[in-house]
XYZ file of C-alpha atoms in Angstrom:
303
model
C -21.555 -3.534 3.778
C -23.207 -4.644 1.051
C -25.398 -7.645 0.606
C -22.634 -8.870 -1.796
C -20.457 -9.295 1.592
C -19.219 -13.194 1.642
C -17.913 -15.440 4.198
C -15.192 -17.988 3.834
C -13.894 -20.402 6.281
C -10.200 -22.418 5.880
C -10.426 -25.368 8.101
C -7.222 -26.774 8.662
C -5.634 -29.370 10.666
C -4.136 -26.839 13.051
C -6.338 -23.529 12.681
C -9.552 -22.097 11.328
C -9.210 -18.644 9.405
C -12.473 -17.266 8.513
C -12.696 -13.830 6.430
C -15.566 -11.684 5.410
C -14.833 -10.010 1.826
C -16.570 -7.752 -0.417
C -18.124 -8.682 -3.788
C -14.546 -8.527 -5.150
C -13.119 -10.800 -2.785
C -11.393 -7.915 -0.720
C -10.865 -9.056 2.751
C -12.589 -7.272 5.196
C -12.396 -9.008 8.059
C -10.346 -11.986 9.638
C -11.030 -14.017 12.612
C -8.286 -16.906 13.219
C -9.063 -20.068 15.945
C -7.069 -23.187 16.642
C -8.888 -26.344 15.254
C -10.281 -28.832 17.913
C -10.461 -32.554 17.425
C -13.873 -34.203 16.526
C -16.628 -33.739 14.258
C -18.987 -31.836 16.954
C -16.093 -29.613 18.268
C -14.928 -28.714 14.730
C -18.709 -27.201 13.780
C -18.645 -25.699 16.915
C -15.285 -23.890 16.475
C -16.675 -22.853 12.781
C -19.612 -21.417 13.900
C -17.888 -19.230 16.705
C -15.693 -18.050 14.059
C -18.718 -17.019 12.151
C -20.152 -15.368 14.822
C -16.919 -13.404 15.860
C -16.866 -12.340 12.147
C -20.174 -10.900 12.386
C -19.101 -8.956 15.529
C -16.210 -7.669 13.841
C -18.026 -6.573 10.819
C -21.425 -5.096 12.446
C -23.653 -6.928 10.077
C -25.602 -9.812 9.948
C -23.714 -11.751 7.169
C -26.547 -13.754 6.087
C -25.177 -14.787 2.619
C -23.501 -17.976 1.975
C -20.510 -19.154 4.030
C -18.040 -21.384 2.089
C -16.061 -23.805 3.900
C -12.654 -25.283 2.501
C -12.053 -28.346 4.430
C -9.445 -31.295 3.890
C -10.882 -34.773 2.898
C -12.932 -35.998 0.131
C -16.205 -33.947 -0.206
C -19.520 -34.250 -2.040
C -20.226 -31.068 -2.665
C -23.642 -31.459 -3.970
C -24.389 -32.584 -0.253
C -22.003 -30.790 1.351
C -20.694 -33.775 3.435
C -16.930 -34.864 3.930
C -15.091 -37.812 4.823
C -11.535 -39.062 5.534
C -10.774 -35.860 7.304
C -8.958 -37.937 9.519
C -6.584 -34.837 10.795
C -9.616 -32.956 12.095
C -10.623 -36.427 14.104
C -13.689 -36.357 11.360
C -13.878 -40.211 11.070
C -17.466 -40.407 10.152
C -18.182 -42.065 6.600
C -19.938 -38.817 5.487
C -20.351 -36.031 8.090
C -23.328 -33.467 6.977
C -20.927 -30.524 7.557
C -23.011 -28.188 5.375
C -26.271 -28.889 7.493
C -24.668 -28.823 10.612
C -23.123 -25.839 10.155
C -26.086 -24.225 8.202
C -28.134 -24.818 11.568
C -25.495 -23.309 14.004
C -25.301 -20.153 11.821
C -28.470 -19.603 10.293
C -26.778 -19.020 7.019
C -26.560 -21.574 3.956
C -23.470 -23.150 4.158
C -21.509 -24.649 0.687
C -18.063 -27.121 1.415
C -15.472 -27.914 -0.740
C -12.082 -29.447 -0.169
C -9.727 -27.230 1.137
C -7.248 -27.080 -1.974
C -9.920 -26.672 -4.671
C -10.750 -23.498 -2.504
C -7.211 -22.715 -2.461
C -7.134 -22.613 -6.109
C -9.863 -20.716 -6.467
C -8.941 -17.748 -4.451
C -5.293 -18.099 -5.970
C -7.159 -17.985 -9.338
C -8.897 -14.756 -8.172
C -6.026 -13.224 -6.849
C -3.430 -13.545 -9.569
C -5.800 -13.253 -12.403
C -4.669 -16.465 -13.740
C -7.370 -18.803 -15.176
C -5.594 -21.657 -16.568
C -3.341 -23.294 -13.360
C -2.743 -26.012 -11.129
C -2.096 -25.095 -7.623
C 0.256 -27.328 -5.853
C -0.532 -27.573 -2.030
C 2.850 -28.785 -0.351
C 1.841 -29.038 3.081
C 1.524 -32.056 5.811
C 0.838 -33.894 2.452
C 0.746 -33.110 -1.272
C -2.563 -32.444 -3.313
C -3.158 -30.399 -6.301
C -5.990 -28.699 -7.620
C -6.746 -27.473 -11.219
C -8.266 -24.352 -12.617
C -8.681 -24.952 -16.353
C -9.895 -22.346 -18.731
C -11.484 -20.770 -15.709
C -13.293 -24.083 -14.369
C -12.254 -25.754 -11.174
C -11.941 -29.634 -12.067
C -13.204 -31.614 -8.885
C -13.420 -34.974 -10.594
C -15.903 -37.504 -10.942
C -15.180 -38.907 -7.434
C -13.799 -35.839 -5.795
C -10.820 -37.029 -6.006
C -9.054 -35.067 -8.590
C -5.700 -33.517 -7.571
C -4.477 -36.348 -4.983
C -1.266 -36.547 -6.791
C 0.182 -37.342 -3.211
C -1.067 -41.142 -3.324
C 0.416 -41.818 -6.735
C 3.041 -44.608 -6.212
C 6.218 -43.687 -7.666
C 8.561 -46.367 -5.702
C 7.311 -49.675 -5.387
C 9.656 -50.616 -3.344
C 9.500 -47.620 -1.234
C 8.087 -46.939 2.367
C 4.095 -47.676 3.657
C 2.259 -44.227 3.125
C -1.264 -43.738 5.573
C -3.046 -44.343 2.493
C -2.384 -48.222 2.653
C -0.127 -47.893 -0.633
C 3.873 -47.469 -0.745
C 6.263 -45.236 -2.324
C 3.885 -42.482 -2.738
C 5.155 -39.188 -4.039
C 4.096 -37.213 -1.169
C 6.209 -39.431 1.259
C 9.572 -37.427 -0.220
C 7.556 -34.282 -1.234
C 5.796 -32.664 1.432
C 5.885 -30.745 4.793
C 6.137 -33.770 6.756
C 8.780 -35.218 4.668
C 10.926 -32.168 5.394
C 10.088 -32.163 9.317
C 11.512 -35.900 9.259
C 14.477 -35.186 7.024
C 15.591 -31.793 8.857
C 13.710 -31.737 12.348
C 13.368 -28.300 13.975
C 11.444 -26.889 17.019
C 12.183 -23.094 16.842
C 11.255 -22.463 13.203
C 9.037 -24.353 10.602
C 11.551 -27.418 9.435
C 11.079 -26.304 5.967
C 12.393 -22.571 6.664
C 15.233 -24.104 8.936
C 16.354 -26.585 6.067
C 16.694 -23.730 3.676
C 18.227 -21.140 5.898
C 20.965 -24.090 7.096
C 21.381 -24.688 2.900
C 21.652 -21.142 2.062
C 24.583 -20.716 5.244
C 26.565 -23.238 3.489
C 25.405 -26.541 5.418
C 26.601 -29.300 3.050
C 23.866 -31.785 4.454
C 21.469 -29.290 4.372
C 22.150 -28.544 0.559
C 21.749 -32.180 -0.285
C 18.436 -32.364 1.766
C 17.025 -29.280 0.133
C 18.099 -30.375 -3.434
C 16.367 -33.923 -2.930
C 13.552 -32.562 -1.471
C 13.034 -29.660 -4.443
C 13.666 -32.465 -7.039
C 10.772 -34.336 -5.710
C 8.758 -31.401 -5.597
C 9.652 -30.917 -9.403
C 8.705 -34.403 -10.103
C 5.197 -32.926 -8.692
C 5.521 -30.024 -10.922
C 6.270 -32.090 -13.919
C 3.383 -34.801 -13.060
C 0.724 -31.909 -13.474
C 2.351 -30.168 -16.356
C 2.467 -33.069 -18.299
C -0.838 -33.857 -17.527
C -2.974 -31.053 -17.886
C -0.645 -28.336 -19.253
C -1.577 -25.450 -17.427
C -0.405 -21.930 -17.915
C 1.345 -21.786 -14.433
C 1.917 -23.993 -11.354
C 1.437 -22.152 -8.111
C 3.322 -23.515 -5.531
C 1.085 -23.310 -2.074
C 0.474 -24.880 1.188
C 2.781 -24.354 4.573
C 5.930 -25.104 2.863
C 5.579 -22.632 0.125
C 6.110 -19.907 3.074
C 9.670 -20.255 2.396
C 8.990 -18.299 -0.369
C 11.388 -17.378 -3.589
C 14.095 -20.030 -2.056
C 11.638 -22.799 -2.556
C 10.611 -21.655 -5.892
C 14.139 -21.167 -7.338
C 14.925 -24.398 -5.960
C 12.158 -26.188 -7.566
C 13.111 -24.291 -10.728
C 16.655 -25.110 -10.710
C 15.369 -28.862 -10.198
C 13.077 -28.622 -13.317
C 16.094 -27.099 -15.466
C 18.239 -30.136 -14.475
C 15.655 -33.089 -14.874
C 15.085 -31.240 -18.555
C 18.803 -31.528 -19.662
C 18.527 -34.627 -21.121
C 15.469 -34.020 -22.997
C 14.556 -31.743 -25.435
C 10.934 -32.254 -25.239
C 11.063 -31.093 -21.472
C 12.854 -28.211 -22.313
C 10.454 -27.125 -24.795
C 7.815 -26.827 -22.290
C 9.717 -24.366 -20.324
C 8.521 -25.676 -17.078
C 11.085 -23.235 -14.771
C 9.396 -20.291 -16.185
C 5.944 -21.265 -15.519
C 6.301 -21.655 -11.833
C 5.093 -19.516 -9.520
C 4.703 -19.057 -5.621
C 1.024 -17.953 -4.517
C 0.873 -14.472 -3.069
C 1.772 -14.565 0.597
C 0.086 -11.372 1.611
C -3.629 -12.690 1.003
C -5.170 -15.754 2.856
C -6.193 -17.451 -0.494
C -7.809 -20.700 1.015
C -10.221 -18.672 2.923
C -11.096 -15.958 -0.176
C -11.525 -19.128 -2.350
C -14.027 -20.591 0.254
C -15.846 -17.290 0.315
C -15.903 -17.490 -3.548
C -17.213 -21.056 -3.467
C -20.924 -19.919 -3.348
C -20.148 -18.530 -6.994
C -18.902 -21.967 -8.375
C -20.735 -25.155 -6.462
C -23.655 -26.809 -7.853
């Protein structure tokens, strides 16, 4: 294995996925474990994944370890805050420093959606895109002319917390009527609860089978996701918008439903029709762990 071998960790609310990749981003080994709660436990679990990757590859993997994690990330410091789903409540957790001590390797840290966007750009070849992550919440990341846009306060892409309904329900961010209340995996789980399969899959299957209520719920959800697509498209006008996150595991049915909603929304607007948003909508590749691959690539793009 060459010195170009890279390690990426995708730390999510339920799992830590680690990959070792070659210099071209091809996955050589994967390790998956459950995400524990609490700062110390998260660091220990991440270090264990690196140890297991070393065992599986038979190499020391002393190059930079890239980490994608939810929350607000200070990339220069390698610190994270507000990763509440991980039980990380410190104002700033120096994750890079702690994990570097635990693994003996240099570490870079970025927001998980940013990492996924980097991975998606690498895998698809698109260098002008918005990655729309539809998971527990709703967030976006932009690769514009080949460059990742983080924002002056590392908050670029937090579109789930744009208030679109001043009379709407309270959001966990402290506002009311935020977009992610209606356009997220949590929204689907509330509207169409399921235990044997993911709620989004259950909803789309029921709609495909002709359940009239499921059709209404699916179409309403797709319309709100279309609102998010239209928002990012009108803001930065990317070449493509990639649908990712847990809900995107529904696959082509999701893309078709959102594309249909975009077309309906453009019916009365020649301007929107001219943007051809339905044709610019794609699914993130399902056969590559783009967030972990993107994390492995962080060493190339992080300050």
